Amino acid sequence: MWKARDSITKILMPLVFGKQSDSIRLITAPMSKQVAKLDSTREAITDQFIAKYYNSHAGLQQLYYKRAQYKKEQLEKMLQAVDLKFKNGLFGTRLTNYIKVGNTLKKGDEYHDFEAKDLSGKKYTLSSFKGKYILLDFTETYCGPCILATEDLKKLNNKYIDRLQIVTFYVESNQKIVQQGLDKINPSGQVFGMGRAQTVRLP
């Protein structure tokens, strides 16, 4: 399914974002319908997977991504049937927090000025970047799309270096793994982090 969707979008995207004309629209309309049908099928498969396997790490992950489609009472009932080893895991914890407080941020909210340390022990706070827009990036060393996004972050950093501060956090708690991830992608001009209370600024 993904291969079929990718093959269509590779043709479709340049046409959609290019110069529009009636002939282009005649070509792109049926292709867009094909993509929409594939997306609908994928969503149905995901819903079936969640219903059958929500008592698992993978099931809870998909449930978290689609949490807005469920009432909190439904989510709470589902979590009650989940084994503790999954409930206390990453996405089980996220769902529990979502049930308690909802989506924690909305436009206009003030940020919490938290403190974090880099790999060498140096401390940072968000307020130390006062006067700039701050882009918070949460990532993992094994996240393929996150690694691919690094190049885009570099471009943003270089383009808006005087106005933008990129702050990246790694969720891993193992310092060696984080360092290996940093060495692998070799980012520049960004602040990278590890865990909930550590960040590292790279030159």
PDB file of C-alpha atoms in Angstrom:
ATOM      1  CA  MET A   1       0.000   0.000   0.000  1.00  0.00           C
ATOM      2  CA  TRP A   2       2.778   2.421   0.945  1.00  0.00           C
ATOM      3  CA  LYS A   3       4.676   1.596  -2.248  1.00  0.00           C
ATOM      4  CA  ALA A   4       1.564   2.276  -4.333  1.00  0.00           C
ATOM      5  CA  ARG A   5       0.966   5.571  -2.528  1.00  0.00           C
ATOM      6  CA  ASP A   6       4.598   6.646  -2.853  1.00  0.00           C
ATOM      7  CA  SER A   7       4.686   5.871  -6.570  1.00  0.00           C
ATOM      8  CA  ILE A   8       1.583   8.024  -7.127  1.00  0.00           C
ATOM      9  CA  THR A   9       2.715  10.936  -4.946  1.00  0.00           C
ATOM     10  CA  LYS A  10       6.122  11.072  -6.670  1.00  0.00           C
ATOM     11  CA  ILE A  11       4.278  11.884  -9.864  1.00  0.00           C
ATOM     12  CA  LEU A  12       1.505  13.915  -8.243  1.00  0.00           C
ATOM     13  CA  MET A  13       3.410  16.335  -5.995  1.00  0.00           C
ATOM     14  CA  PRO A  14       5.460  18.119  -8.699  1.00  0.00           C
ATOM     15  CA  LEU A  15       2.261  18.576 -10.693  1.00  0.00           C
ATOM     16  CA  VAL A  16       0.255  19.881  -7.733  1.00  0.00           C
ATOM     17  CA  PHE A  17       2.903  22.394  -6.703  1.00  0.00           C
ATOM     18  CA  GLY A  18       3.780  23.370 -10.255  1.00  0.00           C
ATOM     19  CA  LYS A  19       2.008  25.704 -12.647  1.00  0.00           C
ATOM     20  CA  GLN A  20      -1.686  24.853 -12.729  1.00  0.00           C
ATOM     21  CA  SER A  21      -3.793  24.434 -15.854  1.00  0.00           C
ATOM     22  CA  ASP A  22      -6.957  22.583 -16.878  1.00  0.00           C
ATOM     23  CA  SER A  23      -4.932  19.760 -18.429  1.00  0.00           C
ATOM     24  CA  ILE A  24      -2.857  19.372 -15.253  1.00  0.00           C
ATOM     25  CA  ARG A  25      -6.023  19.247 -13.164  1.00  0.00           C
ATOM     26  CA  LEU A  26      -7.432  16.523 -15.408  1.00  0.00           C
ATOM     27  CA  ILE A  27      -4.323  14.446 -14.697  1.00  0.00           C
ATOM     28  CA  THR A  28      -4.067  15.134 -10.965  1.00  0.00           C
ATOM     29  CA  ALA A  29      -7.751  14.738 -10.019  1.00  0.00           C
ATOM     30  CA  PRO A  30      -7.958  10.926 -10.467  1.00  0.00           C
ATOM     31  CA  MET A  31      -4.522  10.497  -8.894  1.00  0.00           C
ATOM     32  CA  SER A  32      -5.624  12.507  -5.850  1.00  0.00           C
ATOM     33  CA  LYS A  33      -8.670  10.259  -5.543  1.00  0.00           C
ATOM     34  CA  GLN A  34      -6.399   7.200  -5.627  1.00  0.00           C
ATOM     35  CA  VAL A  35      -4.272   8.630  -2.821  1.00  0.00           C
ATOM     36  CA  ALA A  36      -7.380   9.483  -0.783  1.00  0.00           C
ATOM     37  CA  LYS A  37      -8.687   5.930  -1.250  1.00  0.00           C
ATOM     38  CA  LEU A  38      -5.354   4.444  -0.140  1.00  0.00           C
ATOM     39  CA  ASP A  39      -5.289   6.761   2.886  1.00  0.00           C
ATOM     40  CA  SER A  40      -8.828   5.751   3.797  1.00  0.00           C
ATOM     41  CA  THR A  41      -7.906   2.070   3.546  1.00  0.00           C
ATOM     42  CA  ARG A  42      -4.825   2.624   5.682  1.00  0.00           C
ATOM     43  CA  GLU A  43      -6.882   4.419   8.346  1.00  0.00           C
ATOM     44  CA  ALA A  44      -9.372   1.536   8.426  1.00  0.00           C
ATOM     45  CA  ILE A  45      -6.548  -0.993   8.823  1.00  0.00           C
ATOM     46  CA  THR A  46      -5.034   1.121  11.611  1.00  0.00           C
ATOM     47  CA  ASP A  47      -8.392   1.299  13.417  1.00  0.00           C
ATOM     48  CA  GLN A  48      -8.737  -2.487  13.184  1.00  0.00           C
ATOM     49  CA  PHE A  49      -5.204  -2.925  14.494  1.00  0.00           C
ATOM     50  CA  ILE A  50      -5.876  -0.647  17.465  1.00  0.00           C
ATOM     51  CA  ALA A  51      -9.113  -2.440  18.327  1.00  0.00           C
ATOM     52  CA  LYS A  52      -7.359  -5.812  18.306  1.00  0.00           C
ATOM     53  CA  TYR A  53      -3.899  -4.993  19.643  1.00  0.00           C
ATOM     54  CA  TYR A  54      -4.160  -1.892  21.850  1.00  0.00           C
ATOM     55  CA  ASN A  55      -2.758  -4.044  24.688  1.00  0.00           C
ATOM     56  CA  SER A  56       0.738  -3.731  23.178  1.00  0.00           C
ATOM     57  CA  HIS A  57       3.399  -1.084  22.631  1.00  0.00           C
ATOM     58  CA  ALA A  58       2.595  -0.823  18.920  1.00  0.00           C
ATOM     59  CA  GLY A  59      -1.146  -0.659  19.546  1.00  0.00           C
ATOM     60  CA  LEU A  60      -0.798   2.070  22.170  1.00  0.00           C
ATOM     61  CA  GLN A  61       1.462   4.026  19.846  1.00  0.00           C
ATOM     62  CA  GLN A  62      -1.192   4.060  17.116  1.00  0.00           C
ATOM     63  CA  LEU A  63      -3.904   4.787  19.683  1.00  0.00           C
ATOM     64  CA  TYR A  64      -1.952   7.813  20.919  1.00  0.00           C
ATOM     65  CA  TYR A  65      -1.549   9.191  17.396  1.00  0.00           C
ATOM     66  CA  LYS A  66      -5.320   8.874  16.851  1.00  0.00           C
ATOM     67  CA  ARG A  67      -6.343   9.895  20.378  1.00  0.00           C
ATOM     68  CA  ALA A  68      -8.430  12.846  19.197  1.00  0.00           C
ATOM     69  CA  GLN A  69     -10.822  10.419  17.518  1.00  0.00           C
ATOM     70  CA  TYR A  70     -11.725   8.842  20.867  1.00  0.00           C
ATOM     71  CA  LYS A  71     -13.594  10.192  23.863  1.00  0.00           C
ATOM     72  CA  LYS A  72     -11.460  10.318  26.988  1.00  0.00           C
ATOM     73  CA  GLU A  73     -13.854   7.885  28.666  1.00  0.00           C
ATOM     74  CA  GLN A  74     -13.137   5.390  25.879  1.00  0.00           C
ATOM     75  CA  LEU A  75      -9.397   5.827  26.227  1.00  0.00           C
ATOM     76  CA  GLU A  76      -9.582   5.423  29.992  1.00  0.00           C
ATOM     77  CA  LYS A  77     -11.596   2.223  29.659  1.00  0.00           C
ATOM     78  CA  MET A  78      -9.134   0.822  27.128  1.00  0.00           C
ATOM     79  CA  LEU A  79      -6.153   1.664  29.344  1.00  0.00           C
ATOM     80  CA  GLN A  80      -7.762  -0.141  32.263  1.00  0.00           C
ATOM     81  CA  ALA A  81      -7.474  -3.359  30.256  1.00  0.00           C
ATOM     82  CA  VAL A  82      -3.813  -2.776  29.319  1.00  0.00           C
ATOM     83  CA  ASP A  83      -1.005  -4.691  31.049  1.00  0.00           C
ATOM     84  CA  LEU A  84       1.074  -2.517  33.393  1.00  0.00           C
ATOM     85  CA  LYS A  85       4.274  -3.102  31.399  1.00  0.00           C
ATOM     86  CA  PHE A  86       2.587  -1.423  28.419  1.00  0.00           C
ATOM     87  CA  LYS A  87       0.579   1.121  30.418  1.00  0.00           C
ATOM     88  CA  ASN A  88       3.757   2.368  32.114  1.00  0.00           C
ATOM     89  CA  GLY A  89       5.602   2.519  28.804  1.00  0.00           C
ATOM     90  CA  LEU A  90       6.135   5.592  26.630  1.00  0.00           C
ATOM     91  CA  PHE A  91       2.786   5.743  24.838  1.00  0.00           C
ATOM     92  CA  GLY A  92       0.798   4.371  27.769  1.00  0.00           C
ATOM     93  CA  THR A  93       2.168   7.225  29.875  1.00  0.00           C
ATOM     94  CA  ARG A  94       1.410   9.757  27.153  1.00  0.00           C
ATOM     95  CA  LEU A  95      -2.168   8.544  26.918  1.00  0.00           C
ATOM     96  CA  THR A  96      -2.559   8.671  30.711  1.00  0.00           C
ATOM     97  CA  ASN A  97      -1.327  12.276  30.736  1.00  0.00           C
ATOM     98  CA  TYR A  98      -3.594  13.163  27.825  1.00  0.00           C
ATOM     99  CA  ILE A  99      -6.602  11.791  29.699  1.00  0.00           C
ATOM    100  CA  LYS A 100      -5.663  13.859  32.756  1.00  0.00           C
ATOM    101  CA  VAL A 101      -4.845  17.204  31.149  1.00  0.00           C
ATOM    102  CA  GLY A 102      -5.702  16.972  27.443  1.00  0.00           C
ATOM    103  CA  ASN A 103      -3.461  18.594  24.868  1.00  0.00           C
ATOM    104  CA  THR A 104      -1.297  20.675  27.171  1.00  0.00           C
ATOM    105  CA  LEU A 105      -0.453  23.558  24.838  1.00  0.00           C
ATOM    106  CA  LYS A 106      -2.580  26.009  22.920  1.00  0.00           C
ATOM    107  CA  LYS A 107      -1.829  29.218  21.054  1.00  0.00           C
ATOM    108  CA  GLY A 108      -1.022  32.060  23.422  1.00  0.00           C
ATOM    109  CA  ASP A 109       0.159  29.884  26.320  1.00  0.00           C
ATOM    110  CA  GLU A 110       3.305  31.031  28.105  1.00  0.00           C
ATOM    111  CA  TYR A 111       6.176  28.584  28.144  1.00  0.00           C
ATOM    112  CA  HIS A 112       7.607  26.957  31.257  1.00  0.00           C
ATOM    113  CA  ASP A 113      11.189  28.135  31.662  1.00  0.00           C
ATOM    114  CA  PHE A 114      12.748  24.738  32.362  1.00  0.00           C
ATOM    115  CA  GLU A 115      16.434  24.054  32.890  1.00  0.00           C
ATOM    116  CA  ALA A 116      18.465  21.367  31.143  1.00  0.00           C
ATOM    117  CA  LYS A 117      22.062  20.201  30.950  1.00  0.00           C
ATOM    118  CA  ASP A 118      24.219  19.303  27.984  1.00  0.00           C
ATOM    119  CA  LEU A 119      26.440  16.251  27.695  1.00  0.00           C
ATOM    120  CA  SER A 120      29.277  18.126  29.381  1.00  0.00           C
ATOM    121  CA  GLY A 121      27.078  19.293  32.271  1.00  0.00           C
ATOM    122  CA  LYS A 122      26.562  22.895  31.158  1.00  0.00           C
ATOM    123  CA  LYS A 123      23.129  24.266  32.088  1.00  0.00           C
ATOM    124  CA  TYR A 124      20.643  25.973  29.764  1.00  0.00           C
ATOM    125  CA  THR A 125      17.211  27.532  30.191  1.00  0.00           C
ATOM    126  CA  LEU A 126      14.722  28.528  27.514  1.00  0.00           C
ATOM    127  CA  SER A 127      14.925  32.117  28.747  1.00  0.00           C
ATOM    128  CA  SER A 128      18.605  32.160  27.777  1.00  0.00           C
ATOM    129  CA  PHE A 129      17.371  32.329  24.179  1.00  0.00           C
ATOM    130  CA  LYS A 130      15.097  35.298  24.897  1.00  0.00           C
ATOM    131  CA  GLY A 131      14.660  37.588  21.919  1.00  0.00           C
ATOM    132  CA  LYS A 132      14.531  34.752  19.402  1.00  0.00           C
ATOM    133  CA  TYR A 133      11.825  32.465  18.125  1.00  0.00           C
ATOM    134  CA  ILE A 134      12.369  28.999  19.605  1.00  0.00           C
ATOM    135  CA  LEU A 135      11.697  25.824  17.649  1.00  0.00           C
ATOM    136  CA  LEU A 136      11.478  22.830  20.010  1.00  0.00           C
ATOM    137  CA  ASP A 137      12.357  19.584  18.256  1.00  0.00           C
ATOM    138  CA  PHE A 138      11.840  16.254  20.049  1.00  0.00           C
ATOM    139  CA  THR A 139      13.541  13.310  18.406  1.00  0.00           C
ATOM    140  CA  GLU A 140      15.075   9.852  18.751  1.00  0.00           C
ATOM    141  CA  THR A 141      18.312   8.493  17.323  1.00  0.00           C
ATOM    142  CA  TYR A 142      16.454   5.644  15.579  1.00  0.00           C
ATOM    143  CA  CYS A 143      13.685   7.829  14.090  1.00  0.00           C
ATOM    144  CA  GLY A 144      14.150   7.786  10.297  1.00  0.00           C
ATOM    145  CA  PRO A 145      11.955  10.818   9.496  1.00  0.00           C
ATOM    146  CA  CYS A 146      13.661  12.753  12.318  1.00  0.00           C
ATOM    147  CA  ILE A 147      17.086  12.051  10.822  1.00  0.00           C
ATOM    148  CA  LEU A 148      15.862  13.121   7.381  1.00  0.00           C
ATOM    149  CA  ALA A 149      14.498  16.353   8.904  1.00  0.00           C
ATOM    150  CA  THR A 150      17.957  17.305  10.145  1.00  0.00           C
ATOM    151  CA  GLU A 151      18.925  18.800   6.788  1.00  0.00           C
ATOM    152  CA  ASP A 152      15.787  20.969   6.816  1.00  0.00           C
ATOM    153  CA  LEU A 153      16.606  22.122  10.345  1.00  0.00           C
ATOM    154  CA  LYS A 154      20.098  23.062   9.223  1.00  0.00           C
ATOM    155  CA  LYS A 155      18.667  25.138   6.367  1.00  0.00           C
ATOM    156  CA  LEU A 156      16.250  26.884   8.733  1.00  0.00           C
ATOM    157  CA  ASN A 157      19.054  27.575  11.167  1.00  0.00           C
ATOM    158  CA  ASN A 158      21.308  29.057   8.493  1.00  0.00           C
ATOM    159  CA  LYS A 159      18.523  31.162   6.983  1.00  0.00           C
ATOM    160  CA  TYR A 160      17.187  32.602  10.252  1.00  0.00           C
ATOM    161  CA  ILE A 161      20.269  32.360  12.466  1.00  0.00           C
ATOM    162  CA  ASP A 162      19.720  35.848  13.951  1.00  0.00           C
ATOM    163  CA  ARG A 163      16.057  35.285  14.785  1.00  0.00           C
ATOM    164  CA  LEU A 164      15.602  31.562  15.403  1.00  0.00           C
ATOM    165  CA  GLN A 165      16.995  29.182  18.025  1.00  0.00           C
ATOM    166  CA  ILE A 166      16.476  25.481  17.350  1.00  0.00           C
ATOM    167  CA  VAL A 167      16.413  23.369  20.517  1.00  0.00           C
ATOM    168  CA  THR A 168      16.415  19.620  19.966  1.00  0.00           C
ATOM    169  CA  PHE A 169      15.831  16.984  22.623  1.00  0.00           C
ATOM    170  CA  TYR A 170      16.666  13.320  22.367  1.00  0.00           C
ATOM    171  CA  VAL A 171      14.364  11.083  24.387  1.00  0.00           C
ATOM    172  CA  GLU A 172      17.023   8.438  25.002  1.00  0.00           C
ATOM    173  CA  SER A 173      18.484   8.296  28.504  1.00  0.00           C
ATOM    174  CA  ASN A 174      21.697   6.560  27.430  1.00  0.00           C
ATOM    175  CA  GLN A 175      24.373   9.209  26.881  1.00  0.00           C
ATOM    176  CA  LYS A 176      26.513   6.956  24.669  1.00  0.00           C
ATOM    177  CA  ILE A 177      23.598   6.272  22.289  1.00  0.00           C
ATOM    178  CA  VAL A 178      22.797   9.973  22.087  1.00  0.00           C
ATOM    179  CA  GLN A 179      26.393  10.857  21.292  1.00  0.00           C
ATOM    180  CA  GLN A 180      26.505   8.185  18.588  1.00  0.00           C
ATOM    181  CA  GLY A 181      23.350   9.698  17.105  1.00  0.00           C
ATOM    182  CA  LEU A 182      24.864  13.184  17.150  1.00  0.00           C
ATOM    183  CA  ASP A 183      28.060  11.946  15.514  1.00  0.00           C
ATOM    184  CA  LYS A 184      26.039  10.175  12.833  1.00  0.00           C
ATOM    185  CA  ILE A 185      23.941  13.105  11.659  1.00  0.00           C
ATOM    186  CA  ASN A 186      26.612  15.741  12.412  1.00  0.00           C
ATOM    187  CA  PRO A 187      24.228  18.693  12.847  1.00  0.00           C
ATOM    188  CA  SER A 188      25.459  22.275  13.134  1.00  0.00           C
ATOM    189  CA  GLY A 189      24.142  25.377  14.817  1.00  0.00           C
ATOM    190  CA  GLN A 190      21.531  23.480  16.800  1.00  0.00           C
ATOM    191  CA  VAL A 191      20.915  22.580  20.402  1.00  0.00           C
ATOM    192  CA  PHE A 192      20.430  18.867  20.837  1.00  0.00           C
ATOM    193  CA  GLY A 193      19.237  17.111  23.943  1.00  0.00           C
ATOM    194  CA  MET A 194      18.988  13.896  25.854  1.00  0.00           C
ATOM    195  CA  GLY A 195      16.182  12.771  28.095  1.00  0.00           C
ATOM    196  CA  ARG A 196      13.844  15.114  29.914  1.00  0.00           C
ATOM    197  CA  ALA A 197      16.520  17.223  31.567  1.00  0.00           C
ATOM    198  CA  GLN A 198      19.515  17.416  29.311  1.00  0.00           C
ATOM    199  CA  THR A 199      20.463  19.321  26.175  1.00  0.00           C
ATOM    200  CA  VAL A 200      23.678  19.759  24.259  1.00  0.00           C
ATOM    201  CA  ARG A 201      24.698  22.731  22.104  1.00  0.00           C
ATOM    202  CA  LEU A 202      26.771  21.914  19.081  1.00  0.00           C
ATOM    203  CA  PRO A 203      29.139  24.417  17.446  1.00  0.00           C
TER     204      PRO A 203
END
